[in-house]
Short mmCIF file of C-alpha atoms and ligand atoms in Angstrom, two decimals:
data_model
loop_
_atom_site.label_atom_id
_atom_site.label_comp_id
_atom_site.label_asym_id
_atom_site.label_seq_id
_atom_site.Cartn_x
_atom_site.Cartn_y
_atom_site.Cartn_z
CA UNK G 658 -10.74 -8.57 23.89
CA UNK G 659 -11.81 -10.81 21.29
CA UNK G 660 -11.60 -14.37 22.07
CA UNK G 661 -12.34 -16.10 18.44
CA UNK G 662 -9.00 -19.09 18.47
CA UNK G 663 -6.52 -18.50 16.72
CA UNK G 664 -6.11 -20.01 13.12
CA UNK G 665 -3.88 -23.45 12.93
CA UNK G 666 -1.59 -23.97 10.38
CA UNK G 667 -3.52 -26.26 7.49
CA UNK G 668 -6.05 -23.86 7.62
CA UNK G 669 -7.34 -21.78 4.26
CA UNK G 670 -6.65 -18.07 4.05
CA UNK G 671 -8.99 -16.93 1.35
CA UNK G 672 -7.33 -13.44 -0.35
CA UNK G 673 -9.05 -11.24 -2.36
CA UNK G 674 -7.13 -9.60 -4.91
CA UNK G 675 -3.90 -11.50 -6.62
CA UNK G 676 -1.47 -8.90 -7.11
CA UNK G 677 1.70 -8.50 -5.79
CA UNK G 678 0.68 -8.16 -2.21
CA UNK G 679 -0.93 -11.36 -1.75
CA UNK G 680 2.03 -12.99 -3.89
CA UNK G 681 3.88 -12.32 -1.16
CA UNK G 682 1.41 -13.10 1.46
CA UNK G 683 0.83 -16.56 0.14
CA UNK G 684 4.56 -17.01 -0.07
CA UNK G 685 4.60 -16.30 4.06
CA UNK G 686 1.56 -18.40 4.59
CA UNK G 687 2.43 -21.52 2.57
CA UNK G 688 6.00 -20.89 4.65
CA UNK G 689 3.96 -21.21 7.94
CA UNK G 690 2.04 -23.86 6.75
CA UNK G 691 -1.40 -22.29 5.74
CA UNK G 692 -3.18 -23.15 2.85
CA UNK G 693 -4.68 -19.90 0.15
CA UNK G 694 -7.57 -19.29 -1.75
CA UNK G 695 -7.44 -16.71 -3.98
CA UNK G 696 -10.06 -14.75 -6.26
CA UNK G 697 -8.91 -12.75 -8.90
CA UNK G 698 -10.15 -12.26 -12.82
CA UNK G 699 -7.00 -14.21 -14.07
CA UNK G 700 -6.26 -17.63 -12.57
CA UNK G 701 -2.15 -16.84 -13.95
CA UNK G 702 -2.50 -13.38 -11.48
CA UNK G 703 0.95 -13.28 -9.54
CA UNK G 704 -1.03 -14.86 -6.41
CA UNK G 705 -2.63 -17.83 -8.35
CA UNK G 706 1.05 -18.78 -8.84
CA UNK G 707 1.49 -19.87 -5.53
CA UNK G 708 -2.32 -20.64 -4.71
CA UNK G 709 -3.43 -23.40 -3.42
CA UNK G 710 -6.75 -22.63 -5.02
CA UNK G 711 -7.96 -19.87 -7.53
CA UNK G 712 -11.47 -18.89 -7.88
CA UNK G 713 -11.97 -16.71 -11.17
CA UNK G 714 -14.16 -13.91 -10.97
CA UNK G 715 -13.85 -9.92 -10.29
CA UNK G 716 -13.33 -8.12 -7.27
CA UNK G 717 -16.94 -7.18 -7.28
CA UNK G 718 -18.53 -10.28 -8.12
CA UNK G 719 -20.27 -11.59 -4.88
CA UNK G 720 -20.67 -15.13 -5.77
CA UNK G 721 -17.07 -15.81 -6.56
CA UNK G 722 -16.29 -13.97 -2.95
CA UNK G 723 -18.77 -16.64 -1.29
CA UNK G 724 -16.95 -19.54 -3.26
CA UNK G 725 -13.55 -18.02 -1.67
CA UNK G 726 -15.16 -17.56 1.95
CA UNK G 727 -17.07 -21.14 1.96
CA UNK G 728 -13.60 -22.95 1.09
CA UNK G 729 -11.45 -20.38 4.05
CA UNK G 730 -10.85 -20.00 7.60
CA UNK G 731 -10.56 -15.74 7.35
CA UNK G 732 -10.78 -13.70 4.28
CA UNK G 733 -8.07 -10.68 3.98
CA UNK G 734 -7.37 -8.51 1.01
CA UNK G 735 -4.94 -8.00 -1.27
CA UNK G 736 -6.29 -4.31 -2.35
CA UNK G 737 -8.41 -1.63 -0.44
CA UNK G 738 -10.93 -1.59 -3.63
CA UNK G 739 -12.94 -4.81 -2.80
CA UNK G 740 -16.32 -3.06 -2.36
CA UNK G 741 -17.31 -2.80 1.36
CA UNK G 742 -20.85 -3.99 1.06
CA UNK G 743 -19.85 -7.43 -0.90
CA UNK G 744 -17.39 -7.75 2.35
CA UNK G 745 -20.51 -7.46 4.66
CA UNK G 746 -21.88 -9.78 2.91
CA UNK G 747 -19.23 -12.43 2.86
CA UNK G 748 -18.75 -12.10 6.78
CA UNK G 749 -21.54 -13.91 6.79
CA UNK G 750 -20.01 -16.74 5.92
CA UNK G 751 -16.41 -16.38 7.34
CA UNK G 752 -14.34 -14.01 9.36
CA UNK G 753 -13.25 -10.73 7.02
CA UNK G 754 -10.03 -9.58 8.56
CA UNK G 755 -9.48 -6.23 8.42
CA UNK G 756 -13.24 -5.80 9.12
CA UNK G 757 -15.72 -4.38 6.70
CA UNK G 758 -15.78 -1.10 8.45
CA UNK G 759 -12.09 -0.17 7.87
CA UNK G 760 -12.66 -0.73 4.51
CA UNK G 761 -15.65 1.24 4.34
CA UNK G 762 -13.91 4.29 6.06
CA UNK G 763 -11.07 3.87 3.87
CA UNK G 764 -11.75 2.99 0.32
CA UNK G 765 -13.60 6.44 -0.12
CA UNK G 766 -11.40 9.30 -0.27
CA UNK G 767 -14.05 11.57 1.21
CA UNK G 768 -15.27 9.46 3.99
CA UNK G 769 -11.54 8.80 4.31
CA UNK G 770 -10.98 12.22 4.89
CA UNK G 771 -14.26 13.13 7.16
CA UNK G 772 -12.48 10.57 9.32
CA UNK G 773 -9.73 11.38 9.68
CA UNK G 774 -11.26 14.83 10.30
CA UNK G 775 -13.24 13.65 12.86
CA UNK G 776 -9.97 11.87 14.73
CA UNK G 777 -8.62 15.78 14.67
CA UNK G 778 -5.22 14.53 12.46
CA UNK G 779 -3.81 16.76 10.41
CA UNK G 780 -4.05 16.75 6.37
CA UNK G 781 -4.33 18.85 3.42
CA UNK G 782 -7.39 20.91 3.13
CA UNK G 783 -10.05 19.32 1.32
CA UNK G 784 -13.27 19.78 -0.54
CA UNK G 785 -15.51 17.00 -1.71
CA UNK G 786 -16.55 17.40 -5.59
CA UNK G 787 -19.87 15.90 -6.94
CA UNK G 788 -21.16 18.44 -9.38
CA UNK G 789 -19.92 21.51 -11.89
CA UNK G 790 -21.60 23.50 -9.03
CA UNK G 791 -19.68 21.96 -6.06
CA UNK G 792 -16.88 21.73 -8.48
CA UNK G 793 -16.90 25.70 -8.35
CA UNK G 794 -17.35 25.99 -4.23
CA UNK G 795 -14.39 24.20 -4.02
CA UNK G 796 -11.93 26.09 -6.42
CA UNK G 797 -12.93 29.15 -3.85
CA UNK G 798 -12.26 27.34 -1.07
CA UNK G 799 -8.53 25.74 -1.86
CA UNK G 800 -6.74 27.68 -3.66
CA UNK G 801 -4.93 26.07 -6.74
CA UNK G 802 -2.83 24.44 -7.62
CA UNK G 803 -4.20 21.79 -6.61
CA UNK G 804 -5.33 18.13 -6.88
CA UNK G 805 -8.39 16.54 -7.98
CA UNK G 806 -8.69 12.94 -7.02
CA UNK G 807 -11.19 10.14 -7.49
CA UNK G 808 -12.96 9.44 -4.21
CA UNK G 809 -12.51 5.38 -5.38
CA UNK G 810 -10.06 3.27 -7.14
CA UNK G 811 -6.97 4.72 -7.64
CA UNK G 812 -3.52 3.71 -7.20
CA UNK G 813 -0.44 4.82 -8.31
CA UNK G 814 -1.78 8.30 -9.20
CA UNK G 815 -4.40 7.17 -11.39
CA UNK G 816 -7.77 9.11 -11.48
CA UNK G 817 -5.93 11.97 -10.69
CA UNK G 818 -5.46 15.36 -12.11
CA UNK G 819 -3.35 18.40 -10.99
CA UNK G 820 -5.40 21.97 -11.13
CA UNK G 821 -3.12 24.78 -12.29
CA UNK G 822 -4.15 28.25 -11.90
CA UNK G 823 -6.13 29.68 -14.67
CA UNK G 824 -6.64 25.92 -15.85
CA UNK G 825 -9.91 24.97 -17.23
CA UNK G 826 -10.76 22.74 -13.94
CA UNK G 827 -14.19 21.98 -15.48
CA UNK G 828 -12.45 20.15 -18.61
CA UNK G 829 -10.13 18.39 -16.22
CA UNK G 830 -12.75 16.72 -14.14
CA UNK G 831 -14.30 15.40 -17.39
CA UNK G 832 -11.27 14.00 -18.44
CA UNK G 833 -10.64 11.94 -15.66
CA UNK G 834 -14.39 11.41 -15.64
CA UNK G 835 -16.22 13.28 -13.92
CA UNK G 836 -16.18 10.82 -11.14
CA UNK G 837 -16.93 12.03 -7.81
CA UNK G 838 -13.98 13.26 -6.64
CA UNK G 839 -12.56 15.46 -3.62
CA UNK G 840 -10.01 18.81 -4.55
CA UNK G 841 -6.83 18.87 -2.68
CA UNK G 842 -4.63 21.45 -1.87
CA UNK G 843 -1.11 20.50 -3.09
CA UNK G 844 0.98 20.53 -0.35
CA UNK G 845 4.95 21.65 -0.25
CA UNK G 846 6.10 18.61 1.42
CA UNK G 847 9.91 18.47 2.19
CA UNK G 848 9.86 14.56 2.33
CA UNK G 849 7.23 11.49 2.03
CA UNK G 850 7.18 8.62 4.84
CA UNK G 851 5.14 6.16 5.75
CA UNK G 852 4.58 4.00 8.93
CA UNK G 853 4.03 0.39 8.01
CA UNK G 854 2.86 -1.44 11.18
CA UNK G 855 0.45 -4.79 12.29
CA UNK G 856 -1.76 -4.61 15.03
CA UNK G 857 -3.39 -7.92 16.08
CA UNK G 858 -6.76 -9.21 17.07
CA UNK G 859 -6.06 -8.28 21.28
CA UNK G 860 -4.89 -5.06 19.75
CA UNK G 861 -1.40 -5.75 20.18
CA UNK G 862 0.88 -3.34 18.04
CA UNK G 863 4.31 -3.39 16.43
CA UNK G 864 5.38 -1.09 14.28
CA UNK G 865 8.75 -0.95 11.69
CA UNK G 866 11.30 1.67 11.52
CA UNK G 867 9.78 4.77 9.60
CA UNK G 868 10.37 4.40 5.61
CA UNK G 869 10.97 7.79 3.47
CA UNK G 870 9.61 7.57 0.34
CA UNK G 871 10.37 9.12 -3.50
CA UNK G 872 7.83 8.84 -6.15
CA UNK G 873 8.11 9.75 -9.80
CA UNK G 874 5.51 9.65 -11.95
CA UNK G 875 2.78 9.37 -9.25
CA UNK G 876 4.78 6.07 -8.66
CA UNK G 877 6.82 5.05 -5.90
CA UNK G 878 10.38 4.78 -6.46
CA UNK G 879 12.23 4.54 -4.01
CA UNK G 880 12.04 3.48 0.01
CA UNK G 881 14.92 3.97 2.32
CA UNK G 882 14.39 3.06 6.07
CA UNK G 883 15.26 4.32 8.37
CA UNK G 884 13.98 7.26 7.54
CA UNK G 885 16.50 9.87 8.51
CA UNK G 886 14.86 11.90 10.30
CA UNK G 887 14.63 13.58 13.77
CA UNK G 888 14.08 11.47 16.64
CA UNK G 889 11.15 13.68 17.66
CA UNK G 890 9.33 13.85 14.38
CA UNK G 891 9.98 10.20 13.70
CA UNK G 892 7.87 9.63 16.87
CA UNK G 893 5.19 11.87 16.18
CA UNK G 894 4.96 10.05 12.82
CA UNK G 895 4.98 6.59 14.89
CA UNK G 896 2.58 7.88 17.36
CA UNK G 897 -0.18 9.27 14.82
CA UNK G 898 0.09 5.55 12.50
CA UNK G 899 -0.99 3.98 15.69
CA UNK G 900 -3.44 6.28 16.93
CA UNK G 901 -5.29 6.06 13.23
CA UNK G 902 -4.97 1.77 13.79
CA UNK G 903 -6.15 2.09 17.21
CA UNK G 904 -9.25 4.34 16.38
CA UNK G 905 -10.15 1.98 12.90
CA UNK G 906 -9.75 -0.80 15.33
CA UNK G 907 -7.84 -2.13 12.38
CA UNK G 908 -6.45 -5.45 12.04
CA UNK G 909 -3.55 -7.01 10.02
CA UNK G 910 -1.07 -4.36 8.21
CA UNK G 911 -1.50 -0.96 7.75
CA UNK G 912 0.39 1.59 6.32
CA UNK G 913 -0.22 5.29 6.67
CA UNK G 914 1.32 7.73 4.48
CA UNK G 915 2.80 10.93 5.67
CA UNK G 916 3.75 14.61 4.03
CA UNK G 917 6.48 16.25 6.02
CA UNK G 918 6.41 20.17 6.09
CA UNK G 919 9.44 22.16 6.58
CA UNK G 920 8.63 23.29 9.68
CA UNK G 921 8.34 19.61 11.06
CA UNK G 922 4.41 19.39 10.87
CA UNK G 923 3.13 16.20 9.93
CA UNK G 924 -0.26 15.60 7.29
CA UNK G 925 -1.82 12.12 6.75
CA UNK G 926 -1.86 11.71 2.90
CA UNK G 927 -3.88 8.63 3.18
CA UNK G 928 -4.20 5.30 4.61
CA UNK G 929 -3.90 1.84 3.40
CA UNK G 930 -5.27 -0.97 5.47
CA UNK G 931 -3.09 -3.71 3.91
CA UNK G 932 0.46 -4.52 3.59
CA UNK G 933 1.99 -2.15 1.04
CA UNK G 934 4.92 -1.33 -1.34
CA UNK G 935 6.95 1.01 1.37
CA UNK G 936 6.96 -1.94 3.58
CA UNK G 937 9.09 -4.53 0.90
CA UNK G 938 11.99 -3.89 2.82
CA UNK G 939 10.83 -5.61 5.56
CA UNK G 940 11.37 -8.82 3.49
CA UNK G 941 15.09 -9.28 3.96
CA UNK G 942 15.78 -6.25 6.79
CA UNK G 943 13.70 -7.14 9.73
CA UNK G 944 13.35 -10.10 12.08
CA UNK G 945 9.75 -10.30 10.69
CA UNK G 946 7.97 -9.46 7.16
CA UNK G 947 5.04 -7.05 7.04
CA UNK G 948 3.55 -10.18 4.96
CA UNK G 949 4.46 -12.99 7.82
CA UNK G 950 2.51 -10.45 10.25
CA UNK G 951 0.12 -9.43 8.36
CA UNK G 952 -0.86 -13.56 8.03
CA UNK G 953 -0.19 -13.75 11.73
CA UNK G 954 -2.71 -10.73 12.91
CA UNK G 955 -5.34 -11.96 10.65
CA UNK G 956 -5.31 -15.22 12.36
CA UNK G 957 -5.26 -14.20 15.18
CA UNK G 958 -1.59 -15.24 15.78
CA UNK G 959 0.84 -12.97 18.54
CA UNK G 960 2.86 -10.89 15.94
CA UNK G 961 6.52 -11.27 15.15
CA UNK G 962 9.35 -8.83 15.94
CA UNK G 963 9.37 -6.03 13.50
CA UNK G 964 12.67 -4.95 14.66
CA UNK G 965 15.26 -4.32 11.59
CA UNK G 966 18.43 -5.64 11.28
CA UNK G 967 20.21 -3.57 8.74
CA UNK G 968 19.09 -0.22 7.00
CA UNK G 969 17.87 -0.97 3.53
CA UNK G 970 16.67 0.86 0.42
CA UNK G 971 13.75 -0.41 -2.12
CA UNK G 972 13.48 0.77 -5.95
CA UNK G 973 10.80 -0.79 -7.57
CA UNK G 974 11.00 -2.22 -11.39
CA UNK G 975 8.85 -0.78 -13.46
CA UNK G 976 7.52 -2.57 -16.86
CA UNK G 977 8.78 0.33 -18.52
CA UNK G 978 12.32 -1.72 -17.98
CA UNK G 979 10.88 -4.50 -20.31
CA UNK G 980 11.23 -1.86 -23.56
CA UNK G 981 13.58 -3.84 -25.46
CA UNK G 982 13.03 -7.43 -23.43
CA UNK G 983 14.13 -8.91 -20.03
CA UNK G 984 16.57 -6.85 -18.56
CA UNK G 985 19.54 -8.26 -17.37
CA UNK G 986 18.77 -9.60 -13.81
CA UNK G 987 22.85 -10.25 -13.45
CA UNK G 988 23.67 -6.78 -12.57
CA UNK G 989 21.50 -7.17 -9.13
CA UNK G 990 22.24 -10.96 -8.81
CA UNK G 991 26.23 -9.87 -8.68
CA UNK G 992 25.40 -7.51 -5.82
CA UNK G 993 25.73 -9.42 -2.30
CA UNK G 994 23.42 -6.78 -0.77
CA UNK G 995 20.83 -6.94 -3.62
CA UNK G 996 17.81 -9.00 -3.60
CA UNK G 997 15.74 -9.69 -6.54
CA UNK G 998 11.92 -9.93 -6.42
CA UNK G 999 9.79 -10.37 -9.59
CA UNK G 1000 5.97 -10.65 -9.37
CA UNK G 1001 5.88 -12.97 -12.58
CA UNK G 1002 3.87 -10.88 -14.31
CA UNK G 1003 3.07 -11.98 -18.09
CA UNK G 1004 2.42 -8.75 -19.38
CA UNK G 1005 5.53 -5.88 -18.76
CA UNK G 1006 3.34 -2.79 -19.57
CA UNK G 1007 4.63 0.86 -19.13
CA UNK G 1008 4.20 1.94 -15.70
CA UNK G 1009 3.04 -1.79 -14.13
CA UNK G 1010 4.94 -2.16 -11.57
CA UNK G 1011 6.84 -5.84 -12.13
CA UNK G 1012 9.41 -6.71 -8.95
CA UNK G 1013 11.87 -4.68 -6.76
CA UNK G 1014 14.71 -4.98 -5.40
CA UNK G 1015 15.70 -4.79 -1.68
CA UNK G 1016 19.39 -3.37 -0.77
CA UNK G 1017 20.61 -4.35 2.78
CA UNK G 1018 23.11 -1.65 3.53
CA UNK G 1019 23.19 0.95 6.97
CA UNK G 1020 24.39 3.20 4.44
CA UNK G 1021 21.75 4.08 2.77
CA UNK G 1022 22.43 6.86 1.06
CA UNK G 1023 24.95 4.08 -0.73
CA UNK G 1024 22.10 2.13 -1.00
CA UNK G 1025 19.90 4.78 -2.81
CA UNK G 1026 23.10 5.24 -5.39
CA UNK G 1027 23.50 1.88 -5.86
CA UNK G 1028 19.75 1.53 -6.66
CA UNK G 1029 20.12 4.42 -9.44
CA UNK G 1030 23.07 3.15 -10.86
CA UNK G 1031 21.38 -0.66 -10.82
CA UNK G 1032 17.94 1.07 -12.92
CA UNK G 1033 20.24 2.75 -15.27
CA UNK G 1034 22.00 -1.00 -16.44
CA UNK G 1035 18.72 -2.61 -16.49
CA UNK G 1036 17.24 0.11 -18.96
CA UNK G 1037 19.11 -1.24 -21.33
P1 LIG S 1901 -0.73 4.88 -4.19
O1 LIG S 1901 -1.90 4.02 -3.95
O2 LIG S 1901 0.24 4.35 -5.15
O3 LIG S 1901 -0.10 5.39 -2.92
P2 LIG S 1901 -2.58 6.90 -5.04
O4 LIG S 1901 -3.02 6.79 -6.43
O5 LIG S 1901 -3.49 6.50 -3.95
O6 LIG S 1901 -1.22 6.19 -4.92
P3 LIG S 1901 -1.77 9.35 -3.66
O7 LIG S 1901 -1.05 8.69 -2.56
O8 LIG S 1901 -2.96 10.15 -3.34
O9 LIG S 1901 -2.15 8.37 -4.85
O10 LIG S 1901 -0.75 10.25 -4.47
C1 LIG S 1901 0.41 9.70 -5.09
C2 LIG S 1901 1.56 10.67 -4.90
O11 LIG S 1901 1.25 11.93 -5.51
C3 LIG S 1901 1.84 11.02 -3.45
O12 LIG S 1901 2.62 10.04 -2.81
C4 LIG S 1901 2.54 12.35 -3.63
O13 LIG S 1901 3.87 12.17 -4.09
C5 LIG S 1901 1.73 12.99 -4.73
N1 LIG S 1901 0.60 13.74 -4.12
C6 LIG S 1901 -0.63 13.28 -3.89
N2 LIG S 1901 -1.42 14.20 -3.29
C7 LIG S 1901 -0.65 15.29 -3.13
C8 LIG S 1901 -0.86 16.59 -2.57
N3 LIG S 1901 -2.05 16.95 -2.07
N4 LIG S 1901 0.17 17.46 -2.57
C9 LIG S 1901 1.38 17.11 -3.08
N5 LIG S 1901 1.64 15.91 -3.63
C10 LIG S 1901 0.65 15.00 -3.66
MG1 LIG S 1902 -0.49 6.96 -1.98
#
C-alpha cells in the first residue's frame, strides 16, 4: 500500500493540459480548497480561467512542465497526449498522478493494444502499420472495411481513416500522413458504453453507473446513463473497467470504452486514463463528480460516493452551433432539468466541442428527445 500523506487543502495541483477537463477539475479543486497550476500554449485556455497560475508553453515542452511541477504538490493531466518520457522526467521533481507508465501503455495505440492483448481482454483484431510493406500484411490479415488509426494523438476521430474494399489504402495512409498507425477491423457494434470509474492511491475503487454512448461524426453526442442494458452484461462491462485499472495500477479517473456485439460480447475500444466526456453527467446526477474524485484519488484522498441520484442524458454543443452567433442559451435555461455548461472557449470552430448540457430525468429516453429537440432550437 502506498503510504505517501495525503494532499491538504491549500496545496497546488499542477494540470497539464487546459481544456475542458481540467476546467472542470480546477472548478472541483478550488471548491475543496486546492490551489492549480496549469500549463497550456494559451494562458485564456478554458483552465487558465479558473487557474490560480498559468505557465505558457506546449504539452511537450519540458521546461514549462518543470516550472508547473516545482510550483505543485502532484501533477495530473488534462489529456492522455503529454509525452510519457517528459512525465518521467518531471516525477523527478513531484509526484505524476496517474503514473508515467499508464501513460506510456496508453497513449500508443499499438502498445495500447499489445496490452491489452497481453491482459487476454477482448477487442477488435488489429495489425500495427509502419511501412507500405506492413501496410500490405495487414490488409491480408483484417479484412476491410476497416479502420486505420494513428498510433498517437487523436481525439475525436481525428487521424483516422475508414478502408473500404477495393479502396486505394496506400493513398489513404498518406493522407492522414503516413503516420504510424495500427488497421482495425470495423466492428458491428449494436451499442457504445463506457465505464467511467476512480480508483485511489490504496487501490480503492468506485465505479458510476454504465453510460451508453452515440457519436456522430467521430464525435460524441450523446450519453445516457444508465445504460439500459442487461444486468449481466452491465456487470461484465463493470468487471472488465476494473480489471484493466487494477492491472495499469492506475490512479485517478479512468474511463474505458466498450463495443457491444449482438450476441452480448463485449470489446475494449480503448482506454482513457483521465476523466472524460461520457462521465459529464456525473456533474449534477451523482453524489460525487468524476472531477471531485478524480482530485481526491490523485491526492491521495478516500474517494466520494459515485452513486447516482437520477438517470440523466448528456449532448454535447458543438461550435458548429455558433454558425450564425451565440445560440440562444434560454431554451436550456427554461428547462428545470437542464443544466448548462460552457467551456468559455473564444474561438467556436466547426466540430470544437464548446459546453454540454446535462438532463436529470429517470426517463431517459425523454431525456434523449428533449436533448434533440433542445440542438435543433439552438441551431438557429
Ligand atoms: P475520442 O478520443 O473522442 O474517444 P478517438 O479519436 O480516440 O476518439 P476512437 O474512440 O478510436 O477515436 O473512435 C471514435 C469513434 O469511431 C468510436 O467511438 C466509434 O463510434 C467509431 N469507431 C472507432 N473504431 C471503430 C471500429 N473499429 N469499428 C467501428 N467503429 C469504430
Ligand atoms: Mg474514443
Amino acid at each position: 500500500m502506498n503510504r505517501t500523506p495525503p494532499l491538504v487543502p491549500g496545496a497546488t495541483l499542477g494540470v497539464l493540459g487546459g481544456g475542458q477537463l481540467g476546467r472542470m477539475m480546477a472548478l472541483a479543486a478550488r471548491r475543496m480548497g486546492f490551489r492549480i497550476c496549469v500549463l497550456d500554449r494559451d494562458a485564456r485556455c478554458p483552465t487558465g480561467q479558473f487557474a490560480d497560475d498559468v505557465v505558457v508553453g506546449t504539452l511537450d515542452d519540458l521546461a514549462s512542465a518543470r516550472t508547473v511541477a516545482e510550483r505543485s504538490a502532484v501533477v495530473t493531466l488534462d489529456t492522455e497526449h503529454v509525452p510519457a518520457e517528459l512525465l518521467e522526467q518531471v516525477a523527478a521533481i513531484c509526484p505524476v498522478r496517474p503514473a508515467p507508465s499508464v501513460l506510456a501503455t496508453i497513449q500508443d495505440r499499438a502498445v495500447q493494444k499489445r496490452f491489452l492483448d497481453a491482459q487476454g481482454r477482448p477487442q477488435a483484431r488489429w495489425a500495427p502499420v509502419g511501412s507500405p510493406a506492413e501496410l500490405e500484411a495487414a490488409l491480408a490479415a483484417i479484412p476491410r472495411p476497416a479502420i486505420l488509426k494513428a498510433r498517437r494523438a487523436g481525439y475525436d476521430g481525428k487521424g483516422q481513416i475508414r478502408l473500404e474494399p477495393g479502396g486505394d489504402a496506400l493513398a489513404a495512409w498518406r493522407s492522414i500522413g503516413e503516420p504510424p498507425a495500427v488497421l482495425e477491423a470495423l466492428v458491428p457494434f449494436v451499442r457504445e458504453v463506457s465505464v467511467i470509474l476512480a480508483r485511489a492511491m490504496d487501490g480503492e475503487l468506485r465505479v458510476y453507473p454504465l453510460a451508453e454512448n452515440v457519436h456522430r461524426r467521430h464525435i460524441l453526442h450523446t450519453t445516457r446513463a444508465p445504460a439500459p442494458m442487461p444486468d449481466e452484461r452491465r456487470d461484465r462491462a463493470l468487471a472488465l473497467a476494473r480489471t484493466i485499472a487494477v492491472a495499469l495500477d492506475h490512479v485517478g479517473v479512468m474511463a474505458v470504452e466498450l463495443f457491444e456485439l449482438a450476441d452480448g460480447a463485449l470489446l475494449v475500444n480503448e482506454i482513457a486514463p483521465r476523466t472524460h466526456n461520457s462521465g459529464h453527467y456525473t456533474y449534477g446526477a451523482c453524489a460525487t463528480t468524476q472531477f471531485e474524485q478524480h482530485v481526491r484519488a490523485v491526492c491521495g484522498l478516500p474517494l466520494g460516493d459515485a452513486r447516482a441520484f437520477t438517470g440523466a442524458v448528456m449532448v454535447n454543443l458543438i461550435g458548429d452551433l455558433w454558425a450564425n452567433g451565440e445560440p440562444p442559451w434560454q431554451h436550456v435555461l427554461a428547462r428545470p432539468e437542464a443544466r448548462l455548461h460552457l467551456y468559455g472557449k473564444l474561438l467556436p470552430a466547426p466540430g470544437r466541442k464548446m459546453g454540454h448540457v446535462v438532463l436529470l430525468d429517470d426517463d431517459t429516453d425523454r431525456a434523449l428527445a428533449t436533448a434533440e429537440d433542445l440542438v435543433a432550437r439552438l441551431q438557429t
